[in-house]
XYZ file of N, CA and C in Angstrom:
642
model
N 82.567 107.387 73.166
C 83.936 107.881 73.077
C 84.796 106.860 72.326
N 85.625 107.410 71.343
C 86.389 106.572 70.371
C 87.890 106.051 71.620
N 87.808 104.596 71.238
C 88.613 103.629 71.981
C 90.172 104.408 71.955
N 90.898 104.487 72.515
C 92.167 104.823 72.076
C 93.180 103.274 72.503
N 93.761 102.938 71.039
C 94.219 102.105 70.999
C 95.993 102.293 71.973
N 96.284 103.813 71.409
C 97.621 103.995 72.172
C 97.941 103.644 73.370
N 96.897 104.251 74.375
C 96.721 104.311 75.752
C 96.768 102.818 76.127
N 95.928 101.925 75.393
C 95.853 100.393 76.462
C 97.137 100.204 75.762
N 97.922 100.270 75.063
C 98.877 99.897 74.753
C 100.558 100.385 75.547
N 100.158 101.657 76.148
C 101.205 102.279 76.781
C 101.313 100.919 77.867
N 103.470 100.926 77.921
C 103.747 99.938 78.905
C 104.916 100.025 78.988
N 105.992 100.005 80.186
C 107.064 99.975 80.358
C 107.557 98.117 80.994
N 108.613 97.814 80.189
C 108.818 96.714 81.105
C 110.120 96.880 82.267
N 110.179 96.934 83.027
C 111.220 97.396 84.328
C 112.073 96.172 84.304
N 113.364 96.546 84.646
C 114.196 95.842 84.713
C 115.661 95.847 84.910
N 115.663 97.507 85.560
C 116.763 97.685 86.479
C 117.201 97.209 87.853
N 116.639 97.029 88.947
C 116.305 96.190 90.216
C 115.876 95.184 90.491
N 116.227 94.701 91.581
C 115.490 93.473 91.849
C 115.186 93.971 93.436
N 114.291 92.894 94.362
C 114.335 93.601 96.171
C 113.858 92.367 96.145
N 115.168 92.136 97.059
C 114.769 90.033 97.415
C 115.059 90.594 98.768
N 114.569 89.591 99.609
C 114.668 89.479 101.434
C 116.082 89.310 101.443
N 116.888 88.588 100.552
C 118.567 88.889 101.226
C 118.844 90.193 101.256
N 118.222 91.235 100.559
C 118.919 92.345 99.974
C 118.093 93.644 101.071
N 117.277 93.245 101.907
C 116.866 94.068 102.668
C 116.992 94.644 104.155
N 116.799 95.633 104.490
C 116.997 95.426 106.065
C 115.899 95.496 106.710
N 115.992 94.853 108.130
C 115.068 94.421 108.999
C 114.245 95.437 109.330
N 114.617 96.559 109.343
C 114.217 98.193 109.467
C 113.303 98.692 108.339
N 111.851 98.563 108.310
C 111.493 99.650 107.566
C 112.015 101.006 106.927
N 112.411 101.899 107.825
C 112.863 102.989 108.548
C 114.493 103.493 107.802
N 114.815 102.257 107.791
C 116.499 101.738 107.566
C 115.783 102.036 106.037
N 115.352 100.971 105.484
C 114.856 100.484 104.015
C 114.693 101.463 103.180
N 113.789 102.366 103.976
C 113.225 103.499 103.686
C 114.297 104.532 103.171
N 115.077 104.804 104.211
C 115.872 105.980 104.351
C 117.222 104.998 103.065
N 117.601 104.276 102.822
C 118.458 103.740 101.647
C 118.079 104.194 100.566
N 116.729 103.673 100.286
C 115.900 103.956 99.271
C 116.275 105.580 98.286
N 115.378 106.567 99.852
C 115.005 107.713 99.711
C 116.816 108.288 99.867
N 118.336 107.786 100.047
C 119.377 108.612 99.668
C 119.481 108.100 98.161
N 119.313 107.172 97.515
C 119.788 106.782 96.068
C 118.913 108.183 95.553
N 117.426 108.491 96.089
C 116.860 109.255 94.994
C 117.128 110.464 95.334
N 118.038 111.369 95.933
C 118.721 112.276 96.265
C 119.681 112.215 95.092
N 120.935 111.493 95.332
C 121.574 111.577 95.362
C 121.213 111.747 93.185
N 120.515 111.243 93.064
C 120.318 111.154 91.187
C 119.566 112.344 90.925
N 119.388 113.215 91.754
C 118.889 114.825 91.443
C 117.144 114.271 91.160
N 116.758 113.495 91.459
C 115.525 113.734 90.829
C 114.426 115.032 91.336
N 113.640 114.961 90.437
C 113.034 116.728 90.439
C 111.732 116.151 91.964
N 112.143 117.031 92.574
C 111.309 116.794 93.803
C 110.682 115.315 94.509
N 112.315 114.996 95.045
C 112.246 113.523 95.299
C 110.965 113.220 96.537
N 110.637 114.104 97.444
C 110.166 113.901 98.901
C 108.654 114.391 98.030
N 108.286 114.139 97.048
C 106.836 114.249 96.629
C 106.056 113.248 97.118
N 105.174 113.259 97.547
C 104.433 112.020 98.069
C 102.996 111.954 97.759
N 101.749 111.249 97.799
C 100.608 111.530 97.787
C 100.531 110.991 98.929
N 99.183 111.678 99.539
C 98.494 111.499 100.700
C 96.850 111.198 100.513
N 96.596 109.966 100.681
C 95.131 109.145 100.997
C 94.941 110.088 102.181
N 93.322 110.640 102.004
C 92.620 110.227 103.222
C 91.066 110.249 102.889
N 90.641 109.669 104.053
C 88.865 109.795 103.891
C 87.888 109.903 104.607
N 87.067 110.255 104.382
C 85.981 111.180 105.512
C 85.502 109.821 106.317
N 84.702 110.013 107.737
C 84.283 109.155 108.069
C 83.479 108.010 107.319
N 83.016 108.351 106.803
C 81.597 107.442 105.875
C 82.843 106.447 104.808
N 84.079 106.903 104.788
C 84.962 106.326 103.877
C 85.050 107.155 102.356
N 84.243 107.837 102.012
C 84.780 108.643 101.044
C 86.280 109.033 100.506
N 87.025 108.671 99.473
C 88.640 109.310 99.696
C 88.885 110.410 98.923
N 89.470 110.747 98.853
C 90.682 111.941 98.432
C 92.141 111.646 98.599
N 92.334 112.035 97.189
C 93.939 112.363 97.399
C 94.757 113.219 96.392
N 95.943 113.779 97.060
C 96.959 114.903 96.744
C 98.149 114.669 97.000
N 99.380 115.622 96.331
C 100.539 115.317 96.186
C 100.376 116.613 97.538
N 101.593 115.882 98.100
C 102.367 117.340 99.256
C 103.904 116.978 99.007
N 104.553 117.465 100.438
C 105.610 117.430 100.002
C 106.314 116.750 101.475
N 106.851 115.546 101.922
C 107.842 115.225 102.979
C 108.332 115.978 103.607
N 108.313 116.346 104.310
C 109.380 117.755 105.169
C 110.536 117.144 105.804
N 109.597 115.935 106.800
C 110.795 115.099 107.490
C 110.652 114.096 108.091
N 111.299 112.850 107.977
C 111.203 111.907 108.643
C 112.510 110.675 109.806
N 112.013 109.939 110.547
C 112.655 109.578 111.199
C 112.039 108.432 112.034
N 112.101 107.865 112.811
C 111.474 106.298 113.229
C 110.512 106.764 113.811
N 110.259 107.932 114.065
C 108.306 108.270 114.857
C 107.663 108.550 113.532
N 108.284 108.731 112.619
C 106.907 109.255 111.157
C 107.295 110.058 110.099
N 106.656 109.927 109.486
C 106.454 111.228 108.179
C 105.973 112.219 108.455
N 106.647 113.574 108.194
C 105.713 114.991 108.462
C 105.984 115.604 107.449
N 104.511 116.110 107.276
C 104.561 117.255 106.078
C 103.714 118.077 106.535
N 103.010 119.352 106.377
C 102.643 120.282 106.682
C 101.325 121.287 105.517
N 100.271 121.476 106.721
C 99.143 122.042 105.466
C 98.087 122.944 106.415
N 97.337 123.265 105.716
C 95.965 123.654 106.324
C 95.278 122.916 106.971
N 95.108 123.089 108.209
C 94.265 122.335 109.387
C 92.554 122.065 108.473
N 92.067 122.998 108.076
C 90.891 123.234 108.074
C 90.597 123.329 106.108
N 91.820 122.673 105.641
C 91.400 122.006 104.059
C 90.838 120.877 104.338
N 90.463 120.834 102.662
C 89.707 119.058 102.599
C 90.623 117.944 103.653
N 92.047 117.825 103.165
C 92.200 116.926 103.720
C 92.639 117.291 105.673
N 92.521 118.249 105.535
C 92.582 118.811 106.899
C 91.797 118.024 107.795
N 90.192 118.501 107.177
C 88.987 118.613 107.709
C 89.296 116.512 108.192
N 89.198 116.126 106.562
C 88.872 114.271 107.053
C 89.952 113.814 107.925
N 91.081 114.480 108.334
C 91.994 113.698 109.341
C 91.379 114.179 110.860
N 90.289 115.390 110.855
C 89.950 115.081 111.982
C 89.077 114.021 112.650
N 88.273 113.630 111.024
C 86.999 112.981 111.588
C 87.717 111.388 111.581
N 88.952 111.091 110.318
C 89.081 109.965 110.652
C 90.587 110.110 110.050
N 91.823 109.484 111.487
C 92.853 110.153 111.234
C 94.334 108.701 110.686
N 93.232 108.540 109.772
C 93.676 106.854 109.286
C 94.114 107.738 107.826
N 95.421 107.405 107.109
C 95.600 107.694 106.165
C 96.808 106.876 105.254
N 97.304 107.017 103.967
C 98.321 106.324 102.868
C 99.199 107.236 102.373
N 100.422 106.950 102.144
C 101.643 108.304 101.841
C 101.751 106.855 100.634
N 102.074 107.476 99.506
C 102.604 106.794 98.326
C 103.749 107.784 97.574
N 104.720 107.410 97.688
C 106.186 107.576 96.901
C 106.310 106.813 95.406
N 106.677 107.768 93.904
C 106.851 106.796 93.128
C 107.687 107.614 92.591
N 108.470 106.702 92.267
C 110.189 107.118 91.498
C 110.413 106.829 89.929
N 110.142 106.712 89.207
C 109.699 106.491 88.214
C 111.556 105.934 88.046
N 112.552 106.897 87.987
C 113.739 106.436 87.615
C 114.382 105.793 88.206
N 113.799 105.141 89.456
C 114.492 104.034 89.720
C 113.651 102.973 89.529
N 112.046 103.246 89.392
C 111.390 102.017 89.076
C 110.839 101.481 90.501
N 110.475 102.236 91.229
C 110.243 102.023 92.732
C 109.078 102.719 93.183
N 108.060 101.751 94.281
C 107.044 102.612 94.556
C 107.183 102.491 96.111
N 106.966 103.045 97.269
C 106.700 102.886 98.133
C 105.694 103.387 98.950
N 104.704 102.335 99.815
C 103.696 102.628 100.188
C 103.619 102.799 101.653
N 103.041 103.396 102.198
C 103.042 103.441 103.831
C 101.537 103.859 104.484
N 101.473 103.206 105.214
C 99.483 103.601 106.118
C 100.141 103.583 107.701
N 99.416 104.314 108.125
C 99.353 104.890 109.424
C 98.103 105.445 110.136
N 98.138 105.852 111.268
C 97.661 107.030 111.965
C 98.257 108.275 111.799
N 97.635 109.328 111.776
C 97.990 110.759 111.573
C 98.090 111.635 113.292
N 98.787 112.319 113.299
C 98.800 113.135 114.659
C 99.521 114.234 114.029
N 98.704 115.632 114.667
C 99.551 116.709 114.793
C 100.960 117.248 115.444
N 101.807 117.813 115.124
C 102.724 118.041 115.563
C 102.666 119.216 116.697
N 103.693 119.410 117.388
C 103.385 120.324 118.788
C 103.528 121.871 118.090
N 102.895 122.795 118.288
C 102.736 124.094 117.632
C 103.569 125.182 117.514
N 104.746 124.474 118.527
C 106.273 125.105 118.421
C 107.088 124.357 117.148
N 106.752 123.232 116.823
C 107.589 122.859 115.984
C 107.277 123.597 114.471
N 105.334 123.484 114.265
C 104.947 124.316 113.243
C 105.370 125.344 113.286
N 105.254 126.335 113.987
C 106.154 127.774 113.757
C 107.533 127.577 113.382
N 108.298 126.885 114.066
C 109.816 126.877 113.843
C 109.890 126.801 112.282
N 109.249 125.640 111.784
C 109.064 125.489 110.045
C 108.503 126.187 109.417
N 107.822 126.699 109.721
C 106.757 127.767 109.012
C 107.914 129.285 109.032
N 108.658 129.507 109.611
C 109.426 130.864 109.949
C 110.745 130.372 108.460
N 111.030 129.088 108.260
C 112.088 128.745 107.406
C 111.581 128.819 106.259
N 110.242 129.028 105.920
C 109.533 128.577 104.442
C 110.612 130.290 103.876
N 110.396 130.459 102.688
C 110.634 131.163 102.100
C 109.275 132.720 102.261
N 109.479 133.966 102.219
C 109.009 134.551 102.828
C 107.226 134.221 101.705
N 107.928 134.604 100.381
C 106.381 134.365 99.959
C 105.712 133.310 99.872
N 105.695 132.124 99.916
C 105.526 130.801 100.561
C 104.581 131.500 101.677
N 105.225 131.866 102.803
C 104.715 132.161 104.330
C 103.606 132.908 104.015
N 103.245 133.741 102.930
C 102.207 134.819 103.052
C 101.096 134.169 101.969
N 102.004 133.556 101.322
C 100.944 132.467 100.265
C 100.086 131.460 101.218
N 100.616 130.720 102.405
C 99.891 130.245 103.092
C 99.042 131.141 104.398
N 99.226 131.966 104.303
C 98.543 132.600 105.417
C 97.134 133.558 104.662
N 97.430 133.803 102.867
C 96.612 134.159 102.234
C 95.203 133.553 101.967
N 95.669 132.172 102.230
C 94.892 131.418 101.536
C 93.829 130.404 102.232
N 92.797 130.287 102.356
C 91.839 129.741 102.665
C 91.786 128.545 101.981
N 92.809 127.258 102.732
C 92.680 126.306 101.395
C 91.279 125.494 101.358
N 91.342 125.295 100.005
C 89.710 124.444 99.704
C 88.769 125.076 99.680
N 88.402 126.155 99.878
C 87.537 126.868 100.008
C 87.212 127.696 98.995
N 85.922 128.054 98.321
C 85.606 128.432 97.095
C 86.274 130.304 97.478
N 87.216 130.738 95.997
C 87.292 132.026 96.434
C 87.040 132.913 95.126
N 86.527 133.756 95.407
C 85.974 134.435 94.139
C 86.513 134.605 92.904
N 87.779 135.318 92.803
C 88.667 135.048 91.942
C 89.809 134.918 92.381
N 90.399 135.225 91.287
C 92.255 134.921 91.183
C 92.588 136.602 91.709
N 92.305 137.350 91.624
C 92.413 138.760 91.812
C 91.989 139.068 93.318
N 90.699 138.611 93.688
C 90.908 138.540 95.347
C 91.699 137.634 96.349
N 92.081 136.286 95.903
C 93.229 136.296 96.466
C 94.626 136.877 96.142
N 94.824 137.450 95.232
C 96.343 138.359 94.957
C 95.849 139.410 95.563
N 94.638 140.164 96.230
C 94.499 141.125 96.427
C 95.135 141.247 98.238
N 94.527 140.161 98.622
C 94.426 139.845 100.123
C 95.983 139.589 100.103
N 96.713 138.951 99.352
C 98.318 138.715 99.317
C 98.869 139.816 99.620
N 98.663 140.548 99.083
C 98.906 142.084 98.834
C 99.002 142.859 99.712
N 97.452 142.701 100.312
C 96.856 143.476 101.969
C 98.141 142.505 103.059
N 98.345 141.570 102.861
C 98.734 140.881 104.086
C 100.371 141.238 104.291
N 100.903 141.453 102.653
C 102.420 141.594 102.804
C 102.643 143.403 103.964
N 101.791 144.208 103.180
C 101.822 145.657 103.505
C 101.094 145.838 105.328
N 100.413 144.642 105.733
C 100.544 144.668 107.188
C 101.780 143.731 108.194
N 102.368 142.824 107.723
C 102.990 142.078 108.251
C 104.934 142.690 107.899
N 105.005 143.258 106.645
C 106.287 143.199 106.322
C 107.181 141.680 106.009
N 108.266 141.519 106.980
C 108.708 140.618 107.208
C 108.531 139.543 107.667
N 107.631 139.770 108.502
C 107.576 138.829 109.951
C 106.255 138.398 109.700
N 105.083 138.108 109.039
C 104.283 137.177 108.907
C 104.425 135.761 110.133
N 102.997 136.030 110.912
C 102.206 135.207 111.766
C 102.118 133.877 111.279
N 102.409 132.785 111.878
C 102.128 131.831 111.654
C 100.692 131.428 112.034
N 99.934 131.375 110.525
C 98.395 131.323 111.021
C 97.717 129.990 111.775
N 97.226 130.154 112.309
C 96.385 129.234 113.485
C 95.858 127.928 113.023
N 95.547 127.937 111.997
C 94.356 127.194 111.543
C 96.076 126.243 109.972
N 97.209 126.430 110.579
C 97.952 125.800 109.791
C 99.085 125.499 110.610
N 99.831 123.880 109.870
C 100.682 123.378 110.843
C 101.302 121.909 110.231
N 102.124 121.541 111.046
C 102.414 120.149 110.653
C 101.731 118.580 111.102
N 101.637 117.994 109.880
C 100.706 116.229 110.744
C 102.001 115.074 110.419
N 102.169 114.430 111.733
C 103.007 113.305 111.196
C 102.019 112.048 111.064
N 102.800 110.909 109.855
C 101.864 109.802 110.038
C 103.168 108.469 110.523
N 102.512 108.321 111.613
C 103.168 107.391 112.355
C 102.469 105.985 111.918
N 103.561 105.014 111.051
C 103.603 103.823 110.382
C 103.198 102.582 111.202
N 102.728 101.925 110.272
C 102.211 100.648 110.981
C 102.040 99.542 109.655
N 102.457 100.018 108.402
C 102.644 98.930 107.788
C 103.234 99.840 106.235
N 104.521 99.119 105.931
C 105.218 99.870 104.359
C 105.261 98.399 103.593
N 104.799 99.173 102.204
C 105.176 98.324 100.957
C 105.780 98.734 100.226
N 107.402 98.298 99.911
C 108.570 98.571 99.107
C 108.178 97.604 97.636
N 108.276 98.840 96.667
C 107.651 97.684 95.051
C 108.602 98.404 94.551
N 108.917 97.031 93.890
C 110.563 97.004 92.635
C 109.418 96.747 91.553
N 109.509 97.351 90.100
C 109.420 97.228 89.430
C 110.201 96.119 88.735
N 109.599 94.881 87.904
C 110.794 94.070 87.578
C 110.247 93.201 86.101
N 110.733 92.451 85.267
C 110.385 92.015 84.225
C 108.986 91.344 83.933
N 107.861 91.420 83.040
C 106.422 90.595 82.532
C 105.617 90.936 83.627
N 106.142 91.906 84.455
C 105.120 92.572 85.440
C 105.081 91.508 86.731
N 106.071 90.617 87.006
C 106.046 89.655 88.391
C 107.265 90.910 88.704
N 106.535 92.007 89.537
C 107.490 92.839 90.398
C 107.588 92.305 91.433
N 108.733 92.695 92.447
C 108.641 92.451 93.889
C 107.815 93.368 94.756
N 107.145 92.975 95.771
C 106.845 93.455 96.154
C 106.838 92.840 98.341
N 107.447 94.055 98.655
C 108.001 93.337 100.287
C 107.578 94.213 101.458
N 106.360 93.246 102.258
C 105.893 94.165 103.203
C 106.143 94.050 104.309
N 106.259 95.733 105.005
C 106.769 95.552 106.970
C 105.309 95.364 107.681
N 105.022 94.997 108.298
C 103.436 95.337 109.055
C 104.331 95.250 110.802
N 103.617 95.905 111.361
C 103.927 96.055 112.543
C 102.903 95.402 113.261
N 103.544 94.323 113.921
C 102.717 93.459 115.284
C 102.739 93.598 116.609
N 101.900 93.445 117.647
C 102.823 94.625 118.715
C 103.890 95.645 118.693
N 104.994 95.261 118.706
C 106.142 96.422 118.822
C 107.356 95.810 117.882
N 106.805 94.502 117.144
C 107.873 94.323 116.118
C 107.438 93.916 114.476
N 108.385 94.373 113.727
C 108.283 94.825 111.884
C 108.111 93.276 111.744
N 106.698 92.673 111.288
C 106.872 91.327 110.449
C 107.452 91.627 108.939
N 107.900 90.716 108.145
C 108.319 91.220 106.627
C 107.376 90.005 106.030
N 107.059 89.792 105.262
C 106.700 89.305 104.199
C 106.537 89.593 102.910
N 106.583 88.522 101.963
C 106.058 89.002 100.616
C 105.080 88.784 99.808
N 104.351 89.672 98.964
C 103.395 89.341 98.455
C 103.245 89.315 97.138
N 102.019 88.944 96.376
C 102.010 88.556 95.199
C 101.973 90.141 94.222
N 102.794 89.965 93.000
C 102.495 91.605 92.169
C 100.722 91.509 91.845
């Protein structure tokens, strides 16, 4: 394969921010939630995008973009198919990575946890707010799972709207997982590539900070 000179050459040098320990708070949580109103507030196109690490017992990984639903000092929740790929590996091993990257502010943030399901009243409550075809798009769909074509699932879409109407079931086998934190890395992008980079780790029941090398 012919070298492409462009590509090793692509490079941004950052140099809007800085994230020094004066400039932070003691709060992950706090840090977090500062962070995540600046990128609100600048319209960016689907700020609560996140990827989600996970991996099968043996350590195998995978990963995908979802979407934040909601957070607060017990965790991150977002919401999927119990019984997709990444469904399946949070049962066998419920260790996983949420990565945030902002490109316009020049910010990455990293977070690892444990994963836990949410209580099955709360999934319905959210699942009833999705937008109606959303609701039937997930109840259509067998995620991960090989499906014949594009035409049998629009077909089954189809079958499901003309039995349900409005009111579509919140299907069984779908729901919300929070990942309850135990260590975030806040990365400033910053000049010749010496970014900052400032981590919480949780020790018993309190946030150590430190910093580490880019």
């Amino acid at each position: 394969m012919q070298e492409n000179d462009q590509l090793k050459n692509m490079r941004l040098n950052y140099e809007q921010y800085q994230l020094l320990e004066s400039n932070i708070s003691n709060n992950p949580f706090i840090q977090f939630n500062l962070w995540f109103d600046l990128v609100l507030k600048a319209d960016v196109i689907e700020p609560n995008a996140m990827t989600i690490a996970t991996a099968t017992k043996s350590g195998l990984p995978s990963a995908r973009v979802v979407l934040l639903k909601e957070f607060d000092e017990t965790g991150f929740t977002f919401f999927t198919n119990y019984v997709s790929r990444k469904g399946r590996e949070l049962s066998e091993n419920p260790l996983a990575s949420l990565l945030f990257w902002w490109r316009e502010f020049e910010r990455q943030v990293r977070i690892e946890g444990k994963i836990e399901k949410i209580s099955r009243e709360e999934s319905r409550k959210y699942f009833n707010l999705r937008p109606l075809k959303s609701r039937y798009g997930a109840l259509a769909s067998n995620q991960s799972e090989v499906v014949e074509s594009r035409e049998v699932l629009e077909k089954k879409f189809a079958d499901l709207e003309k039995q349900f109407g409005d009111n579509p079931p919140t299907p069984e086998n779908w729901g919300g997982y929070k990942l309850i934190p135990t260590k975030f890395e806040f990365w400033q992008g910053r000049r010749d590539r010496l970014h900052d980079r400032i981590c919480y780790e949780l020790v018993n029941t309190n946030w150590q900070i430190k910093r580490i090398s880019p």
